[in-house]
Short mmCIF file of C-alpha atoms in Angstrom, two decimals:
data_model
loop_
_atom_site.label_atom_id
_atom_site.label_comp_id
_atom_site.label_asym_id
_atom_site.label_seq_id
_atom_site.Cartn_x
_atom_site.Cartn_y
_atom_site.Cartn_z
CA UNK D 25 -14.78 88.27 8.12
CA UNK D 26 -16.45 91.26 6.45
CA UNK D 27 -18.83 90.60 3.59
CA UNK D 28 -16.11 90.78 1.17
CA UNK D 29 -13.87 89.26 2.16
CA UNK D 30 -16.02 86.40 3.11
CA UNK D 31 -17.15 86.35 -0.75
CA UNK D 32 -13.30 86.23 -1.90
CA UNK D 33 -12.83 83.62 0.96
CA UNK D 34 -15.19 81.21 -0.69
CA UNK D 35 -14.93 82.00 -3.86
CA UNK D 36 -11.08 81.45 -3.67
CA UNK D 37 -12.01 77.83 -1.89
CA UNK D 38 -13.95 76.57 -4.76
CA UNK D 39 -11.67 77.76 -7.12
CA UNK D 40 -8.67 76.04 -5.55
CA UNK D 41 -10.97 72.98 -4.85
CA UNK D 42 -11.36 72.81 -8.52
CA UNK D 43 -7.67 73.00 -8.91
CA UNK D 44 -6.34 70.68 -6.95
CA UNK D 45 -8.78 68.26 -7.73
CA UNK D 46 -7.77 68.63 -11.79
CA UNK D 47 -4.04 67.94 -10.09
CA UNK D 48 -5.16 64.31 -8.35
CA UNK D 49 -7.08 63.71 -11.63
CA UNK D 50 -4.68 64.37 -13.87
CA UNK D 51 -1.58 63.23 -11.74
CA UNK D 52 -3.29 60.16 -10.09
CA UNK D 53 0.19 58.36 -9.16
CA UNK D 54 1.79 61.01 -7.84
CA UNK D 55 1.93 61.48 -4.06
CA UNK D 56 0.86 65.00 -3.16
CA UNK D 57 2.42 66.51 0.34
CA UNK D 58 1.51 70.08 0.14
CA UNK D 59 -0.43 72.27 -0.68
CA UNK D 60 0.02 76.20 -1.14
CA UNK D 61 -1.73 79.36 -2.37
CA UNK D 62 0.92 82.34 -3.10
CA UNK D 63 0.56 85.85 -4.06
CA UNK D 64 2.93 89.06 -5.44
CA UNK D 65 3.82 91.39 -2.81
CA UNK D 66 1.17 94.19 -4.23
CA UNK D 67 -1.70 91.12 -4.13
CA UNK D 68 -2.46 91.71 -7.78
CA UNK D 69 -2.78 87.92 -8.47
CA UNK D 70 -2.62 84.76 -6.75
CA UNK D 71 -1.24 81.54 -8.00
CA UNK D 72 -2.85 77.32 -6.66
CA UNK D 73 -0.18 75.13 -5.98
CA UNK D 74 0.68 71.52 -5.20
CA UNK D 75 4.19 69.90 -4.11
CA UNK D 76 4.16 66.00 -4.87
CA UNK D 77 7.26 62.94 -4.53
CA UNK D 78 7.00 62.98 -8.03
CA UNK D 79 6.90 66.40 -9.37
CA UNK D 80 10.07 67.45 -6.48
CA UNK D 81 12.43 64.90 -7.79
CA UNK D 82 11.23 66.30 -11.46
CA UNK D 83 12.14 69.92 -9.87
CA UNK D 84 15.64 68.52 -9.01
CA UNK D 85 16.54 66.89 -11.73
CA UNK D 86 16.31 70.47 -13.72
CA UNK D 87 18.67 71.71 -11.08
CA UNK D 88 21.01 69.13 -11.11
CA UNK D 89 23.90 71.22 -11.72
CA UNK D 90 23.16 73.23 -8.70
CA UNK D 91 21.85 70.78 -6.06
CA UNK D 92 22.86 70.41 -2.81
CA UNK D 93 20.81 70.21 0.63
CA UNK D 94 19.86 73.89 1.10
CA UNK D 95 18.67 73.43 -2.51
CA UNK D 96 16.77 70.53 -1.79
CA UNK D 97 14.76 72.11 0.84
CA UNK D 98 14.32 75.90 -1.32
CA UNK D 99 12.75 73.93 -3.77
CA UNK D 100 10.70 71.23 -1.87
CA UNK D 101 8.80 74.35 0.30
CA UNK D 102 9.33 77.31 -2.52
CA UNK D 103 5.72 77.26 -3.91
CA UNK D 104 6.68 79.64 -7.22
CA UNK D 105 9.36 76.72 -7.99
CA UNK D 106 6.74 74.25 -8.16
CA UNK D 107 5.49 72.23 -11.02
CA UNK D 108 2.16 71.83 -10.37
CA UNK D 109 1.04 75.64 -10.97
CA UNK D 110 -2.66 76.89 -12.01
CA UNK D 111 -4.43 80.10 -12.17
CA UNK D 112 -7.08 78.95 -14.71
CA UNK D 113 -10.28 78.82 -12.26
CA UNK D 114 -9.74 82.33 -10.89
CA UNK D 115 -11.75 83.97 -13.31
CA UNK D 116 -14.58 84.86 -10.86
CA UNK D 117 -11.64 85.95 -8.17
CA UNK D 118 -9.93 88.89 -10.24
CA UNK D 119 -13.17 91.31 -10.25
CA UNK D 120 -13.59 90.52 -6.89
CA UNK D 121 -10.45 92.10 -5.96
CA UNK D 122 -10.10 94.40 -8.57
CA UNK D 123 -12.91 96.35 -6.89
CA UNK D 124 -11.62 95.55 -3.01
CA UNK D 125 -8.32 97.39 -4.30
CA UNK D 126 -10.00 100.40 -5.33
CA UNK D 127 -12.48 100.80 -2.56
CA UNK D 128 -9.78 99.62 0.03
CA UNK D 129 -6.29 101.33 1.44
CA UNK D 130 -3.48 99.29 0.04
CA UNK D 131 -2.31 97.70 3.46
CA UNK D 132 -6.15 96.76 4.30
CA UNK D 133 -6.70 95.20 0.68
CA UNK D 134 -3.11 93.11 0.87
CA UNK D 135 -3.87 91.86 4.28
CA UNK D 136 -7.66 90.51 3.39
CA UNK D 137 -5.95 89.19 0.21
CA UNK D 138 -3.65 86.98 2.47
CA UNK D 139 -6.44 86.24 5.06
CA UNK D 140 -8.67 85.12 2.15
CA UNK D 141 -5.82 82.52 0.90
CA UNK D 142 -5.73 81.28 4.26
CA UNK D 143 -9.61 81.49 4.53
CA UNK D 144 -9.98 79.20 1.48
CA UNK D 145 -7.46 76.27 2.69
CA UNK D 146 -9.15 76.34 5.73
CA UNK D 147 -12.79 75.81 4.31
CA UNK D 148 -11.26 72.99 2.73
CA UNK D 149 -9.59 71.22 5.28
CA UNK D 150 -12.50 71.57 7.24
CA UNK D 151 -14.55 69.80 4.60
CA UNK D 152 -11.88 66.86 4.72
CA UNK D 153 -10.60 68.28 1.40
CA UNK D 154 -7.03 66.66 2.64
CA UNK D 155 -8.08 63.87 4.24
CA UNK D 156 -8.58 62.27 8.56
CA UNK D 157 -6.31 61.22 10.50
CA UNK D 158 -2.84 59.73 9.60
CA UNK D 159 -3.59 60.85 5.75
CA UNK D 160 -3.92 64.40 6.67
CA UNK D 161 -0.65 64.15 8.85
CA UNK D 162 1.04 63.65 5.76
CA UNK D 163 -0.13 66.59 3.97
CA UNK D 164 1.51 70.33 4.76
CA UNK D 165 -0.79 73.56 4.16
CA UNK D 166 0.72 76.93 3.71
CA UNK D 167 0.09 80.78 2.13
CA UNK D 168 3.37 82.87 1.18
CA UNK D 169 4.37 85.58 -0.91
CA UNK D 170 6.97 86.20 -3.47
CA UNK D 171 10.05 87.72 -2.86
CA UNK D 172 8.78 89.46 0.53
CA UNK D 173 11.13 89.62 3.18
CA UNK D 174 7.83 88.83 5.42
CA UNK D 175 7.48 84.94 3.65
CA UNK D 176 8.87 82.90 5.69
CA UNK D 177 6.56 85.00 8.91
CA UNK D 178 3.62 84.37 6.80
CA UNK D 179 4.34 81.21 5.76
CA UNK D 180 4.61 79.95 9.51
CA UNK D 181 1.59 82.11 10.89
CA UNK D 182 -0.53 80.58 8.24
CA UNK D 183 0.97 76.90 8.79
CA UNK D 184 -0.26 76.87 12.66
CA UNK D 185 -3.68 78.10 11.73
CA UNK D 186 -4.04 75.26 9.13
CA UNK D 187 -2.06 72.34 10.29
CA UNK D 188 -2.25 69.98 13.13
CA UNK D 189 0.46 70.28 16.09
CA UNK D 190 2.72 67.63 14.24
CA UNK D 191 2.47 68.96 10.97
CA UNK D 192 3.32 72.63 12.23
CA UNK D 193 6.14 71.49 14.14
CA UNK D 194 7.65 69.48 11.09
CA UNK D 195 7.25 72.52 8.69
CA UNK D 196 9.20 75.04 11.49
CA UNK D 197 12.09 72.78 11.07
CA UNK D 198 11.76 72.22 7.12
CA UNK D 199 14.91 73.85 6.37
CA UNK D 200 17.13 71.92 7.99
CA UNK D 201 15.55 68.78 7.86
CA UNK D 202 12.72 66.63 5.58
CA UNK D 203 10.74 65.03 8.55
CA UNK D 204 8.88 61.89 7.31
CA UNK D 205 6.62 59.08 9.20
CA UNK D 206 8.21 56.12 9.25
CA UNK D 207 5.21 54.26 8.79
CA UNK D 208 4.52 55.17 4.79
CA UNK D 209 8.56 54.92 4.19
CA UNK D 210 7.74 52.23 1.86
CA UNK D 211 4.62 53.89 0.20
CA UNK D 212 7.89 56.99 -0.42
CA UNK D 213 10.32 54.36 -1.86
CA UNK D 214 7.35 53.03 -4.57
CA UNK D 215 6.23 56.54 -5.48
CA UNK D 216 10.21 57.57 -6.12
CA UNK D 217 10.75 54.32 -7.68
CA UNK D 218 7.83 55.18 -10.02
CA UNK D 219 9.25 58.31 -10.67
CA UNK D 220 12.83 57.31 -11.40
CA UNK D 221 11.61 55.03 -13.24
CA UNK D 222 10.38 57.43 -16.40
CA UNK D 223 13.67 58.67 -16.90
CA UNK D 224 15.97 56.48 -19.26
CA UNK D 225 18.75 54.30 -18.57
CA UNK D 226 21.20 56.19 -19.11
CA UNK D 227 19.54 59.26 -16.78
CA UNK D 228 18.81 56.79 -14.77
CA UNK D 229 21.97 55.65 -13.60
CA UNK D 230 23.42 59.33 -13.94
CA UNK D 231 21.23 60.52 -11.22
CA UNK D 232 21.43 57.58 -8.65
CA UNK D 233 25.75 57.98 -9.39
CA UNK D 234 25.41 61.39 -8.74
CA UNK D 235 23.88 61.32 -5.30
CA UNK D 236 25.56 58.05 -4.39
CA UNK D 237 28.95 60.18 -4.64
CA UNK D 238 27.05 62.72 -2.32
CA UNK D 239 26.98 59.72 0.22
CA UNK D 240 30.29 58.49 -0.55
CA UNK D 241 31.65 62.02 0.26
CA UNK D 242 29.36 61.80 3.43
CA UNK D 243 27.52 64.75 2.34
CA UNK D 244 23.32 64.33 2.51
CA UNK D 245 21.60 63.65 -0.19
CA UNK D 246 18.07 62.96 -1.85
CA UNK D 247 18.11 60.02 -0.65
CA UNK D 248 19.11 60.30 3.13
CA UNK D 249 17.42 63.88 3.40
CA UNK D 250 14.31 61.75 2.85
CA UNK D 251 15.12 59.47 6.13
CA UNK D 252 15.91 56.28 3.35
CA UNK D 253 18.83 53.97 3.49
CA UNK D 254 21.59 54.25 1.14
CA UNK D 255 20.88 50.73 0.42
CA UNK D 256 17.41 51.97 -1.54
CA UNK D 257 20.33 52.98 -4.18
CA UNK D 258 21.01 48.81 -4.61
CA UNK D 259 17.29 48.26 -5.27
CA UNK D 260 17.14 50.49 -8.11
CA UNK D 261 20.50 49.74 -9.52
CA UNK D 262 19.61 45.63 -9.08
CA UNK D 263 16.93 45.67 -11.42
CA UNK D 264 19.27 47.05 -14.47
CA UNK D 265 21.12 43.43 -14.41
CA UNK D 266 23.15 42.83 -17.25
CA UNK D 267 22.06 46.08 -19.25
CA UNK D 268 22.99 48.28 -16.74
CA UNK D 269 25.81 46.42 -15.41
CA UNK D 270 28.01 47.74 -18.44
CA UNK D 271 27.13 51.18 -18.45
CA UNK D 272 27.92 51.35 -15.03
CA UNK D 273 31.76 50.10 -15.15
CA UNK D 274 31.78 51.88 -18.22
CA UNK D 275 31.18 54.94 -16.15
CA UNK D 276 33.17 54.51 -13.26
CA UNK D 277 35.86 53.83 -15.70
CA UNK D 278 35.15 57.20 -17.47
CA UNK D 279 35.24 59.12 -13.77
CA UNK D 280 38.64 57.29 -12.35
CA UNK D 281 40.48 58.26 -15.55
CA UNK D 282 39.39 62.09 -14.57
CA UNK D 283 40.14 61.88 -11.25
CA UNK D 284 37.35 64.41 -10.06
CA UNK D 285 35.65 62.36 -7.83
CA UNK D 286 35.86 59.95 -4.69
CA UNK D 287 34.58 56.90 -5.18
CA UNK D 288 35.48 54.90 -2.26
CA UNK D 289 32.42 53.36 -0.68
CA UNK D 290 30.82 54.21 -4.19
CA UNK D 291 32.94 51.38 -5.64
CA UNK D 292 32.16 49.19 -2.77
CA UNK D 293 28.81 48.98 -3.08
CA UNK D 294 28.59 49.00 -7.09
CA UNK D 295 30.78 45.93 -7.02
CA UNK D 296 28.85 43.62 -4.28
CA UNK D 297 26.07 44.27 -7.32
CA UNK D 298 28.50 42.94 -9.90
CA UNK D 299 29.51 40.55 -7.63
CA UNK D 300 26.14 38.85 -7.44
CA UNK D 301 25.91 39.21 -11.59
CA UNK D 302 26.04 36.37 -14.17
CA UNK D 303 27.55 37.62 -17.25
CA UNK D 304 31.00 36.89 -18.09
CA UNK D 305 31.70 40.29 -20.04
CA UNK D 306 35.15 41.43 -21.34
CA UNK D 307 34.29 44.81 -20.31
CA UNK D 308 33.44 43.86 -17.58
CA UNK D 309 36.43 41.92 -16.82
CA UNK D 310 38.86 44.66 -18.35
CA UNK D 311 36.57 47.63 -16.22
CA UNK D 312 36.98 45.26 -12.97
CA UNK D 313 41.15 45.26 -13.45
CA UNK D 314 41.46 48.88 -13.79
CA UNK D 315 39.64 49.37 -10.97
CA UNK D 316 41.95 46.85 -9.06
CA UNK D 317 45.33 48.54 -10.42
CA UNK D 318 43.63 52.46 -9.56
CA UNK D 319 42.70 50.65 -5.88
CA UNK D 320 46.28 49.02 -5.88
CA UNK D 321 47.96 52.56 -6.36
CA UNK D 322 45.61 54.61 -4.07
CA UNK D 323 45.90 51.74 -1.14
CA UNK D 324 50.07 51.26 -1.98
CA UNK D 325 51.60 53.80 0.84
CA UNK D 326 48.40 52.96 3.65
CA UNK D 327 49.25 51.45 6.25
CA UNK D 328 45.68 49.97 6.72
CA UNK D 329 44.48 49.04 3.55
CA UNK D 330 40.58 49.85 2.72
CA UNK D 331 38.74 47.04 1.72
CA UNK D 332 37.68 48.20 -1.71
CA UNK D 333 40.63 45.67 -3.41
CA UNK D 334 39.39 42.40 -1.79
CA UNK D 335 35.76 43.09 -3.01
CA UNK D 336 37.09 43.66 -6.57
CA UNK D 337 38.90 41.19 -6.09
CA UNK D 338 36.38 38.59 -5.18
CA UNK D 339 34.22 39.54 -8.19
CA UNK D 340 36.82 38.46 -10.39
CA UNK D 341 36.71 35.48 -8.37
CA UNK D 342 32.63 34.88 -8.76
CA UNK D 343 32.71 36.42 -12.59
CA UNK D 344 35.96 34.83 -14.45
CA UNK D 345 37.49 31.22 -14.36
CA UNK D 346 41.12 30.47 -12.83
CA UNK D 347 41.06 32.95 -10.39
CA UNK D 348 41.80 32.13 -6.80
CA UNK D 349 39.37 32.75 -4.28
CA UNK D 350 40.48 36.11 -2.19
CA UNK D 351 42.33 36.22 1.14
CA UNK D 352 43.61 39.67 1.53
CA UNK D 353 44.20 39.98 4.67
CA UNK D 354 47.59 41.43 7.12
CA UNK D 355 51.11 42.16 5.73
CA UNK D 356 49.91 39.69 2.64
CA UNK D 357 47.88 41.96 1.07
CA UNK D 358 50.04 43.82 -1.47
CA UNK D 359 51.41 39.91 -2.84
CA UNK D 360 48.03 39.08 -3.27
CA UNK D 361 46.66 41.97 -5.08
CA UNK D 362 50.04 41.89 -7.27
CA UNK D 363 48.88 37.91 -7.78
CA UNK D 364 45.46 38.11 -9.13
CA UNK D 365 46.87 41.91 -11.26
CA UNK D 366 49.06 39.15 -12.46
CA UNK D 367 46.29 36.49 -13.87
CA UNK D 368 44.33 39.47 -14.88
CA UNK D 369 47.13 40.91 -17.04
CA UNK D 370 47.41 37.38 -18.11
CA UNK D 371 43.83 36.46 -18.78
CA UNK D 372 43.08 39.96 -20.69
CA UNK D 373 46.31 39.30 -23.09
CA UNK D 374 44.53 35.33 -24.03
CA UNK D 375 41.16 36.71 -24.45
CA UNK D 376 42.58 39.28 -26.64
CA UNK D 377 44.36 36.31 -28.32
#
């Protein structure tokens, strides 16, 4: 490195040392995967970033209405779309390369701008800024510039200077899929589950519906993108019990009326929860028997019934009195759905009563 550049080099380390270290402090339960420094494509600035669990799903959730897998990915490794974002301690930086650019040719100063960027994660990582071992493995390093068609080049030359072998090789493949280590799966699930968390009930259940219907529709979603079972969707929607039971069905209801969605395994799965319930709701009840009459009509010319009727129908079984317990099964299965449509019909009219 020439002297000036050296002096940008470390002066660019501490700065972004300072940063990130206001980002731990300030953001202490978040879990922080990356790390990036970014610049314009004339060099005139540069911009410290961080990428955590946390602030991703935050970045997602103001997307929602355009989210999808490609979108997943653009965001999670798109430093400018980032939450954590802070120029504050490059004071000392800007004269520094205010004078580089007018004693330097334009190419020259915009490739020791980049080399300095590089330069400074470097000095850090080499002071254990991001940790030993299996802790560092989990954290991604990167420079890039915005809206360059020579990004994604720079982004990858920088990542093999700064990252070990297994780290590299997981960030060549980041756009097609989110490689994880399956041993801190479970330290993912708590930090999301913190995150998800914040949002209220009603957001809440929104967003897990949303990408649950990504899963029914066997399209990937947050939550298999990020290697976890669909069955982390249960967990979350366990701990609503009787509170978030209601909104639920009321939901469901609300989507099966409009007809805009498939809900097929959806349904499955929300009703083993309300299987496994307590309350003995008329909603609930009246929510459960629409469902069984919508399954009734989209099962009625199949010659292989799906299996969505007899789980409805067993939670009206476990939930209400006087129903019989559920054996669907063969050429039977239209008489028996017609049977308990029957009590429910029944049982709705005397409650109403």
């Amino acid at each position: 490195m020439n002297v000036t550049e050296k002096e940008l080099s470390f002066k660019l380390a501490k700065a972004t040392e300072k940063t990130y270290t206001d980002f731990k402090n300030n953001f202490p339960d978040e879990n922080f995967f990356s790390f990036a420094l970014y610049t314009t494509d004339d060099a005139s600035s540069i911009c410290i970033c961080a990428n955590s669990t946390q602030s991703h799903l935050q970045r997602l959730k103001d997307y929602k209405s355009e989210i999808n897998t490609s979108m997943d990915e653009y965001l999670r490794w798109s430093p400018f779309e980032w939450i954590h974002i802070d120029s504050s301690h490059l004071k000392e930086i800007y004269p520094i390369m205010n004078l580089m650019e007018e004693q330097l040719d334009f190419y020259r100063y915009c490739d020791i701008v980049m080399q300095a960027m590089q330069n400074a994660l470097k000095i850090l990582d080499q002071k254990f800024f991001f940790g030993k071992g299996n802790e560092r493995n989990n954290i991604t390093l990167f420079t890039t510039i915005v809206d360059s068609k020579r990004a994604e080049v720079i982004e990858e030359e920088s990542s093999k200077y700064l990252n070990p072998k297994k780290v590299h090789e997981q960030f060549l493949n980041r756009y097609e899929i989110t490689i994880h280590e399956e041993e801190h799966e479970e330290e993912r699930k708590i930090a999301i589950k913190k995150s998800i968390s914040n949002l209220s009930t009603n957001d809440e259940i929104i967003y897990w519906l949303n990408e649950y219907n990504k899963i029914a529709n066997s399209e990937k979603s947050v939550i298999t993108d990020k290697g976890f079972d669909e069955y982390l969707l249960l967990d979350f929607l366990r701990s609503f019990d009787k509170e978030g039971t209601l909104p639920i069905l009321n939901y469901i209801d609300t989507v099966l009326e409009k007809e805009d969605r498939r809900f097929d395994t959806f349904r499955f799965h929300l009703l083993k929860i309300v299987k496994n319930s307590t309350n003995n709701n008329k909603i609930v009840h009246n929510t459960l028997v629409k469902l069984l009459a919508k399954s009734c009509a989209i099962n009625s010319s199949k010659k292989n019934w799906q299996t969505t009727p007899f789980h409805i129908a067993n939670c009206l079984f476990n939930l209400f009195k006087d129903y019989p317990k559920p054996n669907m099964q063969g050429n039977n299965a239209l008489k028996s759905y017609q049977k308990f449509l029957d009590i429910s019909t029944q049982k709705l009219a005397n409650e109403t009563n």
